[in-house]
Coordinates of C-alpha atoms and ligand atoms in Angstrom, one line a residue:
X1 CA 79.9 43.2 59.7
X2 CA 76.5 44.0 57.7
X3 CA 76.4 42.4 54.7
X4 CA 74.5 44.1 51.9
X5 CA 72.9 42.9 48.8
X6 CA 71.6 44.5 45.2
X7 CA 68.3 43.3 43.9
X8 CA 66.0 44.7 41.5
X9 CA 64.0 47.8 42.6
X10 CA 61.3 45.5 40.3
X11 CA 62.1 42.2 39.1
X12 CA 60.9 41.6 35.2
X13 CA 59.7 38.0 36.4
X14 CA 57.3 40.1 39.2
X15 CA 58.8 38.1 42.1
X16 CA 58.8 34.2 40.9
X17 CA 62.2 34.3 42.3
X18 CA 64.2 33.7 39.4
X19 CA 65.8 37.1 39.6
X20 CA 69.4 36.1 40.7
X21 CA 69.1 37.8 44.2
X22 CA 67.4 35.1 45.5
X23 CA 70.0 32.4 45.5
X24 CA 72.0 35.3 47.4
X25 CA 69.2 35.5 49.7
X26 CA 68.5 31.4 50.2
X27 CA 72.7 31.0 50.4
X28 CA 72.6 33.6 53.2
X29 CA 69.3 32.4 54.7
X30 CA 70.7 28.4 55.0
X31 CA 74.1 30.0 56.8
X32 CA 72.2 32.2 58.6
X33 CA 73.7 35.2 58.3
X34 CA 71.3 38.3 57.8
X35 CA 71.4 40.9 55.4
X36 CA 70.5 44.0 54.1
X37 CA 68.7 44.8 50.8
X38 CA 69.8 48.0 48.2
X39 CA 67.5 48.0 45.6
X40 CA 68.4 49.5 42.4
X41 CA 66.3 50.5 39.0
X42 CA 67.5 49.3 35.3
X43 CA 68.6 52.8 34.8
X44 CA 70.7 53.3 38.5
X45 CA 72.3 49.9 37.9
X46 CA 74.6 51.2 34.7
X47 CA 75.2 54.2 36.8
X48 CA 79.0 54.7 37.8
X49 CA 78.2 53.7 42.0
X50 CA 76.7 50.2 40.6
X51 CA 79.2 49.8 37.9
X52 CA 81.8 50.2 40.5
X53 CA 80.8 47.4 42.1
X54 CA 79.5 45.3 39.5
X55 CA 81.5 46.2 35.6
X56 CA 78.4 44.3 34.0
X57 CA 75.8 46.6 35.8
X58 CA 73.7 43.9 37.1
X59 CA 72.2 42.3 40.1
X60 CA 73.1 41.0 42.3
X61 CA 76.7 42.4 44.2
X62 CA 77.6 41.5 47.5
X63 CA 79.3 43.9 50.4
X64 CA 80.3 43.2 53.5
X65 CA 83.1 45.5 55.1
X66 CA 85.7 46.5 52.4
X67 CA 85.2 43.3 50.2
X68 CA 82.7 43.9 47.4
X69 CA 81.7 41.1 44.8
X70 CA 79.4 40.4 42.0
X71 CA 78.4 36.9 40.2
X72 CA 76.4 34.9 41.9
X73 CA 78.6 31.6 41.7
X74 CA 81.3 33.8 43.5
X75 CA 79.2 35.2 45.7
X76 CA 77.6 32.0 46.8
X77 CA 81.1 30.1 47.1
X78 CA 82.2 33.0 49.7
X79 CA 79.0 32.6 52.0
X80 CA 79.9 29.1 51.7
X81 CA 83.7 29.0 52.9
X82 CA 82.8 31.4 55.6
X83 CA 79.7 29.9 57.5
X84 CA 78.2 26.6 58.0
X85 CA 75.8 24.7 56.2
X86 CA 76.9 24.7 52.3
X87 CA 79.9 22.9 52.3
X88 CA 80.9 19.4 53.6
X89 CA 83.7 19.6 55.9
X90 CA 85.4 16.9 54.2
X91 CA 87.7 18.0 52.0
X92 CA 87.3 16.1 49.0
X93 CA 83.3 16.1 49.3
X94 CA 83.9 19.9 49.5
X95 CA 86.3 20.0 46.4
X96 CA 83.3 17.9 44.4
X97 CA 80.3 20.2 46.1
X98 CA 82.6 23.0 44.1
X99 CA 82.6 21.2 40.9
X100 CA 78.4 20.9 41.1
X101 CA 78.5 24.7 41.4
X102 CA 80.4 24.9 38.5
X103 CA 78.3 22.5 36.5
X104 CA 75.2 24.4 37.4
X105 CA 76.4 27.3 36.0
X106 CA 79.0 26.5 33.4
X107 CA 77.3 23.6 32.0
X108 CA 73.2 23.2 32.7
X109 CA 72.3 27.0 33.0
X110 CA 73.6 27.9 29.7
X111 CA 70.8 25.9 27.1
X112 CA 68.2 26.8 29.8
X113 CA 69.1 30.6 29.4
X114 CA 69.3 30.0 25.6
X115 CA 65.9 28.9 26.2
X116 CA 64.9 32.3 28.3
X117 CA 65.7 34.3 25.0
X118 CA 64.1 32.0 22.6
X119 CA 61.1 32.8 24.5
X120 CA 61.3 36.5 25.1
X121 CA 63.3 38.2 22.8
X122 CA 63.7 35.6 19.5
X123 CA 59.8 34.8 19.3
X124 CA 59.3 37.3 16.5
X125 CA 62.0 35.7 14.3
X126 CA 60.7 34.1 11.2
X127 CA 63.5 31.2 12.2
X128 CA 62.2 30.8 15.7
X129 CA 59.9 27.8 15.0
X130 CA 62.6 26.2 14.0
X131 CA 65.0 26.9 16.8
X132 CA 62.8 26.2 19.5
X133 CA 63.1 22.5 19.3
X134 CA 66.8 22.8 19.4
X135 CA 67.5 24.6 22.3
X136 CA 64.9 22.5 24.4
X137 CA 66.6 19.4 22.9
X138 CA 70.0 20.7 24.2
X139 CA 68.4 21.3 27.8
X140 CA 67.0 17.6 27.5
X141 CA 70.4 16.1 26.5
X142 CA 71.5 17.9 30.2
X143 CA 68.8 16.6 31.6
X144 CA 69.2 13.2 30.9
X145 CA 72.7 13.5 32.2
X146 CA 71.9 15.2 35.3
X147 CA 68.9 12.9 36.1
X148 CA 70.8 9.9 35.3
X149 CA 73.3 11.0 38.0
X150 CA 71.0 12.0 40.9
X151 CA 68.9 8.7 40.3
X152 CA 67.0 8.3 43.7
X153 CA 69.1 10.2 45.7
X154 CA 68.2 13.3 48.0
X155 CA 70.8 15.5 46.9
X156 CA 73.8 15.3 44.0
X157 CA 76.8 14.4 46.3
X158 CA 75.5 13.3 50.1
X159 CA 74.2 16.3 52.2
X160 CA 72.5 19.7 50.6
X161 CA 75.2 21.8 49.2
X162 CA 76.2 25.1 47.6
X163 CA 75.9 22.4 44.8
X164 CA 72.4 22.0 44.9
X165 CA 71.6 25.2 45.7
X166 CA 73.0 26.6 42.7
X167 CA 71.3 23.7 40.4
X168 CA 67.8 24.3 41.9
X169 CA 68.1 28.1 41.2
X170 CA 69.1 27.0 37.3
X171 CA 66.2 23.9 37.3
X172 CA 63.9 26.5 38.7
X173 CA 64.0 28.9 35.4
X174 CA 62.8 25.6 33.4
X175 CA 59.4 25.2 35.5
X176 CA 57.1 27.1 33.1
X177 CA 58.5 25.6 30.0
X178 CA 57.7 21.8 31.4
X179 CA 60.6 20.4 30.5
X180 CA 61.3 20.2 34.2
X181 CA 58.4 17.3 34.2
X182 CA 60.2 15.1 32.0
X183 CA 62.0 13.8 34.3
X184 CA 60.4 13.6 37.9
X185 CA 63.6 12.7 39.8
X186 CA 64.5 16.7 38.9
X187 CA 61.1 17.9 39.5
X188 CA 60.8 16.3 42.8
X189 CA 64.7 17.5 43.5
X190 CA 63.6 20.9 42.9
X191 CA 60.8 20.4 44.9
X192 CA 62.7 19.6 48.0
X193 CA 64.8 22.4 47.5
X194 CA 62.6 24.9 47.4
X195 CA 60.8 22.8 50.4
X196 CA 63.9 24.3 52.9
X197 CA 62.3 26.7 55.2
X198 CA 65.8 28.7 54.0
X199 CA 64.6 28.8 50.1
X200 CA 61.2 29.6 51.8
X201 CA 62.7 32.5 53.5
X202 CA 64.6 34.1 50.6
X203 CA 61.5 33.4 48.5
X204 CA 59.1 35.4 50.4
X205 CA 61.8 38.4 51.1
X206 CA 62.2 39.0 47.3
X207 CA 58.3 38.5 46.7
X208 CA 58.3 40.9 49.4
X209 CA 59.8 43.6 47.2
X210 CA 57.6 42.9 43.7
X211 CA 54.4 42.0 45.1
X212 CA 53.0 45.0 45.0
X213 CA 54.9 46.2 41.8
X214 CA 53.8 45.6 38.6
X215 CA 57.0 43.8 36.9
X216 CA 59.9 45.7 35.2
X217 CA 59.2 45.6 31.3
Ligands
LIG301 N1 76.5 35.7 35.7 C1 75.8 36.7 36.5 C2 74.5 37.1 35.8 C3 73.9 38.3 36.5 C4 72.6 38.6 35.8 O1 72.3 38.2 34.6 N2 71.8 39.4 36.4 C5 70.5 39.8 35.9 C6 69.4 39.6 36.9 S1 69.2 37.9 37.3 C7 70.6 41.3 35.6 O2 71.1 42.1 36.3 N3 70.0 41.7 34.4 C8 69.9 43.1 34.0 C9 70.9 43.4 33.0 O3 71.8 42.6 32.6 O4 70.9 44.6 32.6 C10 75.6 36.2 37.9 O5 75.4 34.9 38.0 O6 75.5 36.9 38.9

């Protein structure tokens, strides 16, 4: 059955992958399944056809057959109980591979998207000096934790998972802020991530798309 994907007809970040597509793309690349591409503009995607599939209007959504979904923690989980390659087999190593997907997205993207809006849409504020330094310290307490955990290791529980592809994606939003560089077990973790010739695919497909655009303001 095709499976079909939204992404953005042009991506505000002008294709340095941190539109959420791509961690449908790299999910579907490492279980090597292919896929098709709908791209949609700001003003299509709160539209009544996108807002049946996704009630948020947003990118990405995910069809395959009758089953349509949207979020991206969802959507990664289902490529990953269908095909190989994101999920241990074991069933407790696949129970705590879910529980990194949750942190990734529940617990360490939310400061770093705090931090996305500090940046782009609070820097006017006459109080935004002053809450700069906060939100970056509430990404470093994460940080800490997160390094602390991987230590030396390859990957946070054993082999690659769903896990770590979901908290490379979030890590990868930090990259031009530097905070990343703190702490060079996560900046060499990221590294390898995007260092899978899968991430390599689903990198180049969505830059692909928004090379040759000039970015969505
Ligand atoms: N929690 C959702 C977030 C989706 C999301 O924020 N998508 C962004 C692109 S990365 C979007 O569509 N932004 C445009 C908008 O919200 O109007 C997920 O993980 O899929």
């Amino acid at each position: 059955m095709t499976i079909t994907i939204t992404a953005f007809e042009r991506s505000p970040d002008g294709g340095k992958g941190l539109a959420r597509d791509t961690r449908v793309r790299w999910a579907l690349e490492e279980a090597g399944q292919p896929y098709e591409v709908r791209l949609v503009s700001f003003h299509a995607m709160k539209e009544p056809a996108h807002l049946a599939l996704h009630p948020f209007g947003q990118i990405p959504t995910y069809e395959e057959g009758d089953l349509a979904l949207f979020e991206t923690g969802a959507i990664v989980f289902h490529i990953a109980e269908h095909h190989d390659g994101l999920m241990p087999d074991d069933a407790t190593a696949r129970a705590r591979a879910i529980s990194w997907m949750f942190a990734a997205l529940n617990t360490v993207e939310p400061p770093i998207l705090e931090l996305v809006i500090v940046r782009l849409i609070e820097g006017d504020k006459p109080w935004h000096a002053e809450r700069l330094p906060l939100v970056q310290d509430r990404i470093r307490s994460r940080l800490n934790q997160l390094s602390a955990r991987l230590g030396d290791a390859d990957w946070l529980d054993g082999a690659f998972s769903a896990g770590d592809l979901l908290m490379v994606s979030v890590l990868l939003r930090l990259r031009a802020s530097g905070l990343l560089d703190e702490y060079p077990n996560l900046a060499a973790y990221v590294a390898r991530g995007e260092a899978r010739p899968a991430y390599k695919r689903a990198f180049e497909a969505q830059l692909a798309v928004n090379a040759a655009k000039p970015p969505a303001g």
